[in-house]
Coordinates of C-alpha atoms in Angstrom, one line a residue:
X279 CA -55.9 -55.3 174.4
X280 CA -55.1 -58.8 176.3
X281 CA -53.2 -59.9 173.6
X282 CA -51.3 -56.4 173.9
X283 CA -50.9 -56.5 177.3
X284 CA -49.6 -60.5 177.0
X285 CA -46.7 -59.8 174.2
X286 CA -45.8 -56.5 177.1
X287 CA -45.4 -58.6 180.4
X288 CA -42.5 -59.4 181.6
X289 CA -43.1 -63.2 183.0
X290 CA -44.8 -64.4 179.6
X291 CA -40.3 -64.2 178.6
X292 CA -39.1 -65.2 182.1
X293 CA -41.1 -68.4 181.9
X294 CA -39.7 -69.5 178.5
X295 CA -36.2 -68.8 179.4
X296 CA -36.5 -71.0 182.8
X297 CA -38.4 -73.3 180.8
X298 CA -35.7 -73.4 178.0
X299 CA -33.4 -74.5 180.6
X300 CA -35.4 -76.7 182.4
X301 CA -36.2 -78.3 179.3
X302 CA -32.9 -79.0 178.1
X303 CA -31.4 -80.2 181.7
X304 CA -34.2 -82.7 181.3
X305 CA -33.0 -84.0 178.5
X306 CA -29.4 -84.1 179.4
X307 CA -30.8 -86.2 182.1
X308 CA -32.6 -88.2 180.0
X309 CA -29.8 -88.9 177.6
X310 CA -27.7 -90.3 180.3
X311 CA -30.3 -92.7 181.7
X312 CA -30.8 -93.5 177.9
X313 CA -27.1 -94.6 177.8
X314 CA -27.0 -96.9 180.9
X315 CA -30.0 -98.1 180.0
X316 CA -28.9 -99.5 176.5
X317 CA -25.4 -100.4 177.7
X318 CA -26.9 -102.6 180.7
X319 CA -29.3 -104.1 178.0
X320 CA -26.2 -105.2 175.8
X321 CA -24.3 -106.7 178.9
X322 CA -28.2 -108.5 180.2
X323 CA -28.0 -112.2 179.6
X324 CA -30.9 -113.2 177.7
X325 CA -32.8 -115.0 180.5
X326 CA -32.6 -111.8 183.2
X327 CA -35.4 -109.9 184.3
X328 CA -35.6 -106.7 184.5
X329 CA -38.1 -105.0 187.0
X330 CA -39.0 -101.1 186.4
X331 CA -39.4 -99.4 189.3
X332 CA -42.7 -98.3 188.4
X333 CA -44.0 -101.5 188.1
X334 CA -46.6 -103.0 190.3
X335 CA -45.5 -104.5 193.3
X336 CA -46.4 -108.2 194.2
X337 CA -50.1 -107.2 195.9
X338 CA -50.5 -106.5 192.2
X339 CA -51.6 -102.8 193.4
X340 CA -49.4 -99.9 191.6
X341 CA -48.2 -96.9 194.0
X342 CA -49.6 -93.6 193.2
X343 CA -46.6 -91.5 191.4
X344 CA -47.0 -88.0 193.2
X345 CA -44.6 -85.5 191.6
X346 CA -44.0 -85.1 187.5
X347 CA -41.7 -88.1 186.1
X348 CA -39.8 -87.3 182.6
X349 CA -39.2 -90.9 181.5
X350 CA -38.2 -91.5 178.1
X351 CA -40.6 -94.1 176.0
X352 CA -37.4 -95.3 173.5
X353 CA -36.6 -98.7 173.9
X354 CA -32.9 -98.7 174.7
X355 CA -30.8 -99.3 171.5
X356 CA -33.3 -97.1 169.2
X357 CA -32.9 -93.6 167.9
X358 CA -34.5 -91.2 170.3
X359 CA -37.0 -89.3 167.7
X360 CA -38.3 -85.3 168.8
X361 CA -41.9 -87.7 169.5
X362 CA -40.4 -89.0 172.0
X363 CA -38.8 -86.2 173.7
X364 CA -42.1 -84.6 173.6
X365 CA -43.9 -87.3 175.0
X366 CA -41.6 -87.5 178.0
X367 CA -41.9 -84.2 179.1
X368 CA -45.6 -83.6 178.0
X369 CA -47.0 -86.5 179.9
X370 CA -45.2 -85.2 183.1
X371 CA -47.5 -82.0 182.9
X372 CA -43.8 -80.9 182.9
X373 CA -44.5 -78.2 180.1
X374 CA -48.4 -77.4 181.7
X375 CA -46.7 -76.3 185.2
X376 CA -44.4 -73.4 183.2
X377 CA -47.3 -72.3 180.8
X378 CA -49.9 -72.9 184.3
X379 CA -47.4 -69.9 186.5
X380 CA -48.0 -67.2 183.8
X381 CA -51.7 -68.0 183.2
X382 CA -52.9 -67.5 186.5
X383 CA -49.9 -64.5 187.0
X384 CA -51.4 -63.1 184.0
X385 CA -55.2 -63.4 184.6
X386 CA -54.6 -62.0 187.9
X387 CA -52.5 -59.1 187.1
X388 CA -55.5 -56.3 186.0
X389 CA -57.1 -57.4 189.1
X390 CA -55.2 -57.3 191.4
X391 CA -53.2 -53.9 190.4
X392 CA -56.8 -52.6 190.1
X393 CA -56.7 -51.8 186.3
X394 CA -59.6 -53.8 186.1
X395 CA -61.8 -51.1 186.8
X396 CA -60.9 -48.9 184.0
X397 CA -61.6 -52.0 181.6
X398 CA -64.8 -53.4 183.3
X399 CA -67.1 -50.3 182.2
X400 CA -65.9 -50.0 179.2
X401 CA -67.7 -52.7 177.4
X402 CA -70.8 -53.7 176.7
X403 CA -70.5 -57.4 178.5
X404 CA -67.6 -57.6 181.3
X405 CA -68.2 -61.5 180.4
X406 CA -66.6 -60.4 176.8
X407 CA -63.0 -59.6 179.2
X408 CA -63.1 -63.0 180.4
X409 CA -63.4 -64.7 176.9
X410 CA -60.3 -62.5 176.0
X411 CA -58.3 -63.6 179.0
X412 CA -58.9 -67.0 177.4
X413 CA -58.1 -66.4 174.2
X414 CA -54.9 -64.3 174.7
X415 CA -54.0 -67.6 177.1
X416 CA -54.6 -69.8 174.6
X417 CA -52.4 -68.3 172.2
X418 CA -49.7 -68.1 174.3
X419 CA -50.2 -71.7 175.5
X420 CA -49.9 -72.8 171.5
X421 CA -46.6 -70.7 170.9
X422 CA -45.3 -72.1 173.9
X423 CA -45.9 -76.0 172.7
X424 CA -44.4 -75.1 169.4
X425 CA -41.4 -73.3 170.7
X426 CA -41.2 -76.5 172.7
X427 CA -41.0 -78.7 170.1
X428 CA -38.2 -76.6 168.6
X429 CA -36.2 -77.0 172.0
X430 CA -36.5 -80.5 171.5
X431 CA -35.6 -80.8 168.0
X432 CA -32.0 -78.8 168.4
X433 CA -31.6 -81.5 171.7
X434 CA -32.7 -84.5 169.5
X435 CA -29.9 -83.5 166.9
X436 CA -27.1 -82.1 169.4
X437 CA -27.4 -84.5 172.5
X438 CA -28.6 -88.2 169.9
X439 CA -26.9 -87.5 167.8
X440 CA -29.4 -87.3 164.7
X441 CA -33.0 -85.3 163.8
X442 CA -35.5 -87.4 163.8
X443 CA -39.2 -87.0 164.3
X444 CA -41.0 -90.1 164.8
X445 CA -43.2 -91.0 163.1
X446 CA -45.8 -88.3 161.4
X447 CA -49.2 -90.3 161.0
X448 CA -48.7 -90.7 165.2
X449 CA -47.0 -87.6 166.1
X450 CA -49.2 -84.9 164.4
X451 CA -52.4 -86.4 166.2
X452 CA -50.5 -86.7 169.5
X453 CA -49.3 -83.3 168.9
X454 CA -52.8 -81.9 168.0
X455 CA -55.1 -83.3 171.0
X456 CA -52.3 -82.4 173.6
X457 CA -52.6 -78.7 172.3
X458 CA -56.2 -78.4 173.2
X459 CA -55.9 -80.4 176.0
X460 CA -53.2 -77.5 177.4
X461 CA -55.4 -74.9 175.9
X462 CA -58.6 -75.7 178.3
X463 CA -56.1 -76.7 181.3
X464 CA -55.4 -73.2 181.0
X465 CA -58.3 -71.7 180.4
X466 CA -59.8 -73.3 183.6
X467 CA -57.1 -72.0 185.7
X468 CA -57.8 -68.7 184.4
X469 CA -61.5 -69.0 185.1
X470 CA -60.3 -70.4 188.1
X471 CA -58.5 -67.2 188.7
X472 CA -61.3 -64.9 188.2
X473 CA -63.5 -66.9 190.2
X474 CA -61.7 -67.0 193.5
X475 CA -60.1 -63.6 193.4
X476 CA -56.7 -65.2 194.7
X477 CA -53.5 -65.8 192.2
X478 CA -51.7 -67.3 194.9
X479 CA -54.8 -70.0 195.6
X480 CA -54.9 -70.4 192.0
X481 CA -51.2 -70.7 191.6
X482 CA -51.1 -73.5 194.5
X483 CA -54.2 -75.5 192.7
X484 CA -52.9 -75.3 189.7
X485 CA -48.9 -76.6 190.7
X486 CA -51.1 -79.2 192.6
X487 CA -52.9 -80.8 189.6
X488 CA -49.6 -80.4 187.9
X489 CA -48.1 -82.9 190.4
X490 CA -50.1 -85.3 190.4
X491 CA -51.8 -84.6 194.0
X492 CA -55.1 -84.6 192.6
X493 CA -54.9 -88.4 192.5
X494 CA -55.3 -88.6 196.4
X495 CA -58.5 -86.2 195.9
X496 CA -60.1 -88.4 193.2
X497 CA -59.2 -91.6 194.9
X498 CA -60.9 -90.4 197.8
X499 CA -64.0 -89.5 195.7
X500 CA -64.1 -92.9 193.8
X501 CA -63.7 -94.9 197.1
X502 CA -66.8 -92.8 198.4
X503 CA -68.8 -93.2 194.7
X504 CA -68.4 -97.1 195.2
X505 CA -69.3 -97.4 198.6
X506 CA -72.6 -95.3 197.8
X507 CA -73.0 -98.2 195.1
X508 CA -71.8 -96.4 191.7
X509 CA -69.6 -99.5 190.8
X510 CA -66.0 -99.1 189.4
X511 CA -65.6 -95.3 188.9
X512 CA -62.6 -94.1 187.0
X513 CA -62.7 -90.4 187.5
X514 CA -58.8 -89.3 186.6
X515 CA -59.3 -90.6 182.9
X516 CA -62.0 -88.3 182.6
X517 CA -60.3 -84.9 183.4
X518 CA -57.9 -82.5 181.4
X519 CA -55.0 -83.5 183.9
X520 CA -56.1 -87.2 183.3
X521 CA -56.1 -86.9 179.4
X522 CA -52.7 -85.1 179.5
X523 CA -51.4 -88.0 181.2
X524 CA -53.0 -91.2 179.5
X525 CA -53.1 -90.2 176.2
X526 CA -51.5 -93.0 174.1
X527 CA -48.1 -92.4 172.0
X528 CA -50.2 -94.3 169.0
X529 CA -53.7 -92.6 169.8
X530 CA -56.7 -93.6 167.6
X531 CA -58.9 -91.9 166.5
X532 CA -61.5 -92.8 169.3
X533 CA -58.6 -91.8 171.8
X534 CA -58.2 -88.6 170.1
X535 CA -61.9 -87.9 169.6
X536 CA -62.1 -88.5 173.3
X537 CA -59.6 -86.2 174.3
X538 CA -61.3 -83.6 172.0
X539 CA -64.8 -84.1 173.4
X540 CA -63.2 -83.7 176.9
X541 CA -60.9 -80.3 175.7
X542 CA -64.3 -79.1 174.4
X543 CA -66.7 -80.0 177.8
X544 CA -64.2 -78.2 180.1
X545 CA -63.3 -75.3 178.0
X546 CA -67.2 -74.3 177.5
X547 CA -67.9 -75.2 181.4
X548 CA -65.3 -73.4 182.5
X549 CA -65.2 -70.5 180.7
X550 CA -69.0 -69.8 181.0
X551 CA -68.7 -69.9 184.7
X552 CA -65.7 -67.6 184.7
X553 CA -67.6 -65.4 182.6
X554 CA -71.2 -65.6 184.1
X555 CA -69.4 -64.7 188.1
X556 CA -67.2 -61.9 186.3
X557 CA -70.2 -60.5 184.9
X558 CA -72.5 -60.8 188.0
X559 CA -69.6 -59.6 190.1
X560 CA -69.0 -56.0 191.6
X561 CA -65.7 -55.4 190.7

């Protein structure tokens, strides 16, 4: 029935088209800074320096990027792969914000219409609806990666000029962990959904971790954690956000084990929470 009710609404299309567009303006952008990057590396003498703005500044303390940065990893002169486009817009939680809007609008849509109620007593665990939300999220979440990746593979051959992939042994892993990491960002958002009863305080959490405004939060909560004596505390690297972001373009296995393990923590937490409050819940 969720999976029904996903393939009939009307957003689940909306969002790929704006994302479609989004995507390739993005990499029209990104060609262009690809182009004045390589020319002004063939006209650089040999002893310049070049400073990236994202670099540390001379405290040696790095200034937190709020916002989503698409930023090409191809070293100027070298044929942009479909990897790297990926990469780019991936690490930006550029394609989580799109696939984040029609999760929570989705989750929050029987509820708030009040079709909920003909559902809920209908089966024999209301918990079972919640594991359905999650699953019918999830599979949109993996169609909407791989229709990615076929965006950027027609821009990789029309705006570089060739098809290439990158290279397989790095990208398939890469590819892989970055599915399930999406897959529980979105099922906590829809757990998140059912808990608080509020798309539009769901919608404005979940464009928030998007953007990189959950840095100020955990900063906050590390500087607290070390002044209470827990040492260095690195609590970004350990959520789905963090993972998203950090995850190498060569990951190992450890690195993809990790990320895994991670996926795996915060999609049973979250969606036995969602499920155990739905269930408890007078709806």
């Amino acid at each position: 029935m969720e999976t029904y009710r996903m393939l009939h609404t009307r957003s689940a299309y909306v969002i790929l088209i704006v994302l479609t567009g989004c995507v390739l303006f993005t990499n029209i952008m990104s060609r262009d800074e690809y182009r004045a990057d390589t020319r002004k590396a063939a006209e650089a003498s040999v002893d310049m320096v070049q400073v990236s703005p994202s670099s540390p500044d001379e405290s040696g303390e790095e200034t937190p990027n709020l916002g989503m940065t698409v930023t090409l990893p191809t070293t100027p002169g070298e044929q942009v792969t479909v990897f790297d486009l990926f990469a780019a817009n991936i690490q930006g939680r550029f394609i989580a914000l799109f696939i984040a809007i029609f999760t929570i609008l989705f989750s929050g849509a029987d509820m708030s219409s009040g079709y909920v109620k003909n559902t809920a007593g209908q089966v024999r665990s209301r918990a079972a609806l919640v594991a359905a939300k999650a699953v019918a999220v999830m599979v949109y979440t993996v169609f909407t990666i791989l229709f990615f990746v076929a965006i950027e593979a027609i821009s990789d051959a029309l705006l570089f000029g060739a098809l290439a992939w990158g290279d397989p042994g790095e990208f398939l892993p890469y590819l892989g962990a970055q599915t399930a990491l999406h897959c529980t960002f979105m099922v906590v958002l829809c757990a998140l959904t059912v808990i608080i009863r509020s798309s539009v305080l769901s919608m404005v959490l979940g464009v928030l971790l998007c953007q990189n405004l959950a840095i100020l939060l955990y900063g906050g909560a590390e500087t607290l954690l070390r002044r209470m004596g827990a040492g260095d505390v690195d609590i970004i690297s350990h959520t789905i956000t963090g993972k998203i972001a950090m995850l190498p373009l060569a990951p190992s296995a450890s690195d993809v084990t990790g990320a895994l393990l991670t996926a795996a923590l915060f999609l049973v937490l979250s969606a036995g929470l969602g499920a155990l409050v739905f269930q408890k819940r007078d709806v």
